[in-house]
Amino acid sequence: MVMVWTPQLTQDGSYTFFSEVFGETFHSVQGAKAEAFQKFVAATGLADKARLSSLRLLDVCYGLGYNTAAALETILSINSDCQVELYGLEQDPTVPLGALVPELLVHWSPQVQVILSQLAQAHTCQQKGLTAQLWMGDARQRIQQLGQIGFQADAIFFDPFSPQRCPQLWTVEFVQATAQCLAPSGKLATYSRSAAVRTALSAAGLCVGTLRPPAEPLPLPHQWAQGTVAAWQPDGLMPLSSMEQEHLHTRAAVPFRDPTLNDEAAVILARQRREQEQCGLESTSAWRRRWHIH
Ligand SMILES: C[S@@+](CC[C@H](N)C(=O)[O-])C[C@H]1O[C@@H](n2cnc3c(N)ncnc32)[C@H](O)[C@@H]1O
């Protein structure tokens, strides 16, 4: 099996991988484990939801399994009786397998280590309180199958590589198919604050909120958000600032499209560029100048 990634240490002491194919790390270099807890688990309000008797989770782009692991650690620490049903979507089976080395596993409890191992090796894990499946293949096809079986997630972790590197997983069509798997009171969280991504989430009928950076140290203008949270209802979402709302009226807000859920990245990028040229919206650089974003 060809592995096209290499391990890389991040600033919180946890490892991520660097993908040779996408030219990007799998997590923020400021902290892979911290990112899983802050931008996905906390952003979807999982600590509160864990008090329920059952929870359904969808991990889009499972990768090393950190978002799943952080979610399970959180749920187990609050309510070990909670029945969890989890689906992970991932294209490259070498990635979850690559995460099964002591330096990476040491960050998780023994119970979660067993779950990560079973998911990576057998792509399924059935044990008391947990039914989990890792569906391999292109998430664009897998998400449609998940919709067909009627899966409704209380929390969706939406974690593809960045929109410019992996536009096929940020399109209006893929986001729409993912939204069909979001329960009426569920929340979807992503690290992306891109205007094109927020437009795609709105086009799917979701309300869009921001994920503010920590107040300390005082964030600089370009650090206006560390992600996006979406839900069917606006309650519990942090409203977008005026600056973020204006961002949605610039060229950067023209979303990616992939009508057949099959196009190559280059085709999707070229389609967006053409639409941007014809959209008549304000240039994003003018918006940046107005808000002193460098
Ligand atoms: C940013 S990483 C996800 C990191 C992951 N959530 C974690 O905690 O380790 C993106 C992941 O998407 C996977 N991927 C890329 N294209 C995909 C596709 N079309 N379908 C499913 N997975 C894909 C990559 O193999 C990679 O594991």
Tab-separated table of N, CA, C and O in Angstrom, residues 54-105:
chain	number	residue	atom	x	y	z
A	54	SER	N	-28.798	8.684	23.929
A	54	SER	CA	-28.142	8.199	22.716
A	54	SER	C	-27.703	9.376	21.861
A	54	SER	O	-28.287	10.467	21.932
A	55	LEU	N	-26.679	9.148	21.059
A	55	LEU	CA	-26.123	10.193	20.184
A	55	LEU	C	-25.687	9.580	18.872
A	55	LEU	O	-25.118	8.481	18.852
A	56	ARG	N	-25.926	10.325	17.769
A	56	ARG	CA	-25.484	9.845	16.453
A	56	ARG	C	-24.466	10.846	15.901
A	56	ARG	O	-24.744	12.061	15.861
A	57	LEU	N	-23.336	10.334	15.485
A	57	LEU	CA	-22.231	11.197	15.032
A	57	LEU	C	-21.827	10.840	13.610
A	57	LEU	O	-21.813	9.661	13.237
A	58	LEU	N	-21.480	11.871	12.843
A	58	LEU	CA	-20.959	11.662	11.485
A	58	LEU	C	-19.629	12.398	11.365
A	58	LEU	O	-19.571	13.620	11.538
A	59	ASP	N	-18.581	11.641	11.064
A	59	ASP	CA	-17.226	12.205	10.950
A	59	ASP	C	-16.843	12.184	9.469
A	59	ASP	O	-16.410	11.153	8.940
A	60	VAL	N	-17.023	13.334	8.799
A	60	VAL	CA	-16.724	13.428	7.360
A	60	VAL	C	-15.239	13.735	7.223
A	60	VAL	O	-14.765	14.775	7.679
A	61	CYS	N	-14.515	12.814	6.583
A	61	CYS	CA	-13.049	12.874	6.468
A	61	CYS	C	-12.425	12.481	7.806
A	61	CYS	O	-11.811	13.287	8.507
A	62	TYR	N	-12.590	11.225	8.120
A	62	TYR	CA	-12.172	10.624	9.396
A	62	TYR	C	-10.664	10.737	9.622
A	62	TYR	O	-10.217	10.985	10.742
A	63	GLY	N	-9.858	10.561	8.578
A	63	GLY	CA	-8.411	10.731	8.685
A	63	GLY	C	-7.786	9.883	9.771
A	63	GLY	O	-7.940	8.654	9.794
A	64	LEU	N	-7.114	10.517	10.714
A	64	LEU	CA	-6.467	9.806	11.819
A	64	LEU	C	-7.476	9.470	12.916
A	64	LEU	O	-7.127	8.841	13.916
A	65	GLY	N	-8.701	9.969	12.761
A	65	GLY	CA	-9.756	9.658	13.720
A	65	GLY	C	-9.781	10.578	14.930
A	65	GLY	O	-10.447	10.302	15.927
A	66	TYR	N	-9.082	11.719	14.860
A	66	TYR	CA	-8.990	12.578	16.046
A	66	TYR	C	-10.352	13.164	16.443
A	66	TYR	O	-10.627	13.311	17.638
A	67	ASN	N	-11.173	13.544	15.480
A	67	ASN	CA	-12.466	14.147	15.847
A	67	ASN	C	-13.360	13.105	16.516
A	67	ASN	O	-14.027	13.381	17.516
A	68	THR	N	-13.344	11.887	15.964
A	68	THR	CA	-14.070	10.785	16.591
A	68	THR	C	-13.524	10.521	17.992
A	68	THR	O	-14.286	10.375	18.957
A	69	ALA	N	-12.200	10.472	18.120
A	69	ALA	CA	-11.579	10.168	19.416
A	69	ALA	C	-11.923	11.242	20.449
A	69	ALA	O	-12.311	10.929	21.584
A	70	ALA	N	-11.827	12.512	20.043
A	70	ALA	CA	-12.125	13.603	20.981
A	70	ALA	C	-13.597	13.560	21.392
A	70	ALA	O	-13.945	13.811	22.552
A	71	ALA	N	-14.474	13.215	20.432
A	71	ALA	CA	-15.906	13.122	20.745
A	71	ALA	C	-16.153	11.991	21.748
A	71	ALA	O	-16.874	12.177	22.746
A	72	LEU	N	-15.555	10.841	21.506
A	72	LEU	CA	-15.784	9.698	22.405
A	72	LEU	C	-15.207	9.965	23.796
A	72	LEU	O	-15.832	9.627	24.803
A	73	GLU	N	-14.026	10.602	23.855
A	73	GLU	CA	-13.456	10.942	25.178
A	73	GLU	C	-14.434	11.844	25.944
A	73	GLU	O	-14.658	11.663	27.135
A	74	THR	N	-15.002	12.809	25.235
A	74	THR	CA	-15.916	13.763	25.869
A	74	THR	C	-17.167	13.046	26.372
A	74	THR	O	-17.597	13.225	27.521
A	75	ILE	N	-17.749	12.229	25.503
A	75	ILE	CA	-18.993	11.541	25.873
A	75	ILE	C	-18.736	10.585	27.052
A	75	ILE	O	-19.486	10.571	28.037
A	76	LEU	N	-17.645	9.817	26.971
A	76	LEU	CA	-17.343	8.845	28.033
A	76	LEU	C	-17.108	9.528	29.376
A	76	LEU	O	-17.472	9.000	30.426
A	77	SER	N	-16.529	10.736	29.337
A	77	SER	CA	-16.234	11.420	30.601
A	77	SER	C	-17.500	12.002	31.237
A	77	SER	O	-17.521	12.298	32.420
A	78	ILE	N	-18.557	12.163	30.445
A	78	ILE	CA	-19.781	12.796	30.956
A	78	ILE	C	-20.876	11.772	31.240
A	78	ILE	O	-21.579	11.859	32.240
A	79	ASN	N	-21.014	10.819	30.328
A	79	ASN	CA	-22.117	9.864	30.466
A	79	ASN	C	-21.738	8.555	29.784
A	79	ASN	O	-21.999	8.371	28.585
A	80	SER	N	-21.147	7.662	30.520
A	80	SER	CA	-20.656	6.418	29.906
A	80	SER	C	-21.810	5.498	29.507
A	80	SER	O	-21.595	4.475	28.864
A	81	ASP	N	-23.053	5.866	29.881
A	81	ASP	CA	-24.207	5.051	29.471
A	81	ASP	C	-24.787	5.490	28.129
A	81	ASP	O	-25.713	4.860	27.614
A	82	CYS	N	-24.268	6.599	27.597
A	82	CYS	CA	-24.811	7.110	26.327
A	82	CYS	C	-24.535	6.097	25.210
A	82	CYS	O	-23.414	5.604	25.065
A	83	GLN	N	-25.564	5.784	24.419
A	83	GLN	CA	-25.419	4.855	23.289
A	83	GLN	C	-25.006	5.655	22.066
A	83	GLN	O	-25.779	6.496	21.607
A	84	VAL	N	-23.831	5.385	21.536
A	84	VAL	CA	-23.327	6.173	20.405
A	84	VAL	C	-23.390	5.352	19.124
A	84	VAL	O	-22.950	4.201	19.083
A	85	GLU	N	-23.959	5.992	18.080
A	85	GLU	CA	-23.913	5.401	16.737
A	85	GLU	C	-23.079	6.345	15.882
A	85	GLU	O	-23.374	7.547	15.808
A	86	LEU	N	-22.035	5.828	15.262
A	86	LEU	CA	-21.090	6.700	14.552
A	86	LEU	C	-20.762	6.164	13.161
A	86	LEU	O	-20.552	4.962	12.988
A	87	TYR	N	-20.751	7.082	12.185
A	87	TYR	CA	-20.239	6.747	10.856
A	87	TYR	C	-19.068	7.667	10.557
A	87	TYR	O	-19.144	8.876	10.790
A	88	GLY	N	-17.989	7.094	10.023
A	88	GLY	CA	-16.867	7.892	9.533
A	88	GLY	C	-16.747	7.669	8.036
A	88	GLY	O	-16.996	6.563	7.554
A	89	LEU	N	-16.393	8.721	7.303
A	89	LEU	CA	-16.167	8.601	5.857
A	89	LEU	C	-14.705	8.931	5.582
A	89	LEU	O	-14.205	9.964	6.048
A	90	GLU	N	-14.032	8.077	4.824
A	90	GLU	CA	-12.608	8.301	4.544
A	90	GLU	C	-12.227	7.570	3.254
A	90	GLU	O	-12.724	6.478	2.984
A	91	GLN	N	-11.340	8.217	2.481
A	91	GLN	CA	-10.945	7.641	1.199
A	91	GLN	C	-9.707	6.755	1.313
A	91	GLN	O	-9.585	5.761	0.611
A	92	ASP	N	-8.783	7.138	2.206
A	92	ASP	CA	-7.469	6.489	2.213
A	92	ASP	C	-7.308	5.611	3.453
A	92	ASP	O	-7.081	6.113	4.555
A	93	PRO	N	-7.387	4.272	3.286
A	93	PRO	CA	-7.309	3.392	4.467
A	93	PRO	C	-5.961	3.437	5.173
A	93	PRO	O	-5.845	3.033	6.330
A	94	THR	N	-4.910	3.930	4.487
A	94	THR	CA	-3.585	3.964	5.143
A	94	THR	C	-3.529	5.029	6.243
A	94	THR	O	-2.688	4.952	7.130
A	95	VAL	N	-4.432	6.021	6.167
A	95	VAL	CA	-4.354	7.119	7.145
A	95	VAL	C	-4.768	6.646	8.545
A	95	VAL	O	-3.978	6.774	9.499
A	96	PRO	N	-5.981	6.068	8.710
A	96	PRO	CA	-6.321	5.587	10.058
A	96	PRO	C	-5.360	4.501	10.556
A	96	PRO	O	-5.041	4.454	11.752
A	97	LEU	N	-4.856	3.683	9.633
A	97	LEU	CA	-3.893	2.655	10.051
A	97	LEU	C	-2.596	3.306	10.515
A	97	LEU	O	-1.988	2.883	11.497
A	98	GLY	N	-2.193	4.372	9.837
A	98	GLY	CA	-0.947	5.065	10.177
A	98	GLY	C	-1.005	5.721	11.545
A	98	GLY	O	0.034	6.024	12.143
A	99	ALA	N	-2.229	5.955	12.027
A	99	ALA	CA	-2.381	6.614	13.340
A	99	ALA	C	-2.269	5.619	14.493
A	99	ALA	O	-2.352	6.010	15.656
A	100	LEU	N	-2.078	4.336	14.173
A	100	LEU	CA	-2.031	3.314	15.237
A	100	LEU	C	-0.608	3.071	15.743
A	100	LEU	O	-0.185	1.942	15.902
A	101	VAL	N	0.150	4.126	15.937
A	101	VAL	CA	1.505	3.957	16.494
A	101	VAL	C	1.529	4.607	17.883
A	101	VAL	O	0.758	5.536	18.143
A	102	PRO	N	2.383	4.109	18.782
A	102	PRO	CA	2.338	4.571	20.173
A	102	PRO	C	2.401	6.090	20.325
A	102	PRO	O	1.666	6.657	21.142
A	103	GLU	N	3.247	6.771	19.539
A	103	GLU	CA	3.388	8.231	19.696
A	103	GLU	C	2.072	8.968	19.461
A	103	GLU	O	1.851	10.054	19.993
A	104	LEU	N	1.213	8.378	18.622
A	104	LEU	CA	-0.065	9.036	18.329
A	104	LEU	C	-1.164	8.549	19.272
A	104	LEU	O	-1.978	9.334	19.770
A	105	LEU	N	-1.151	7.248	19.552
A	105	LEU	CA	-2.225	6.676	20.382
A	105	LEU	C	-2.148	7.137	21.834
A	105	LEU	O	-3.159	7.194	22.529
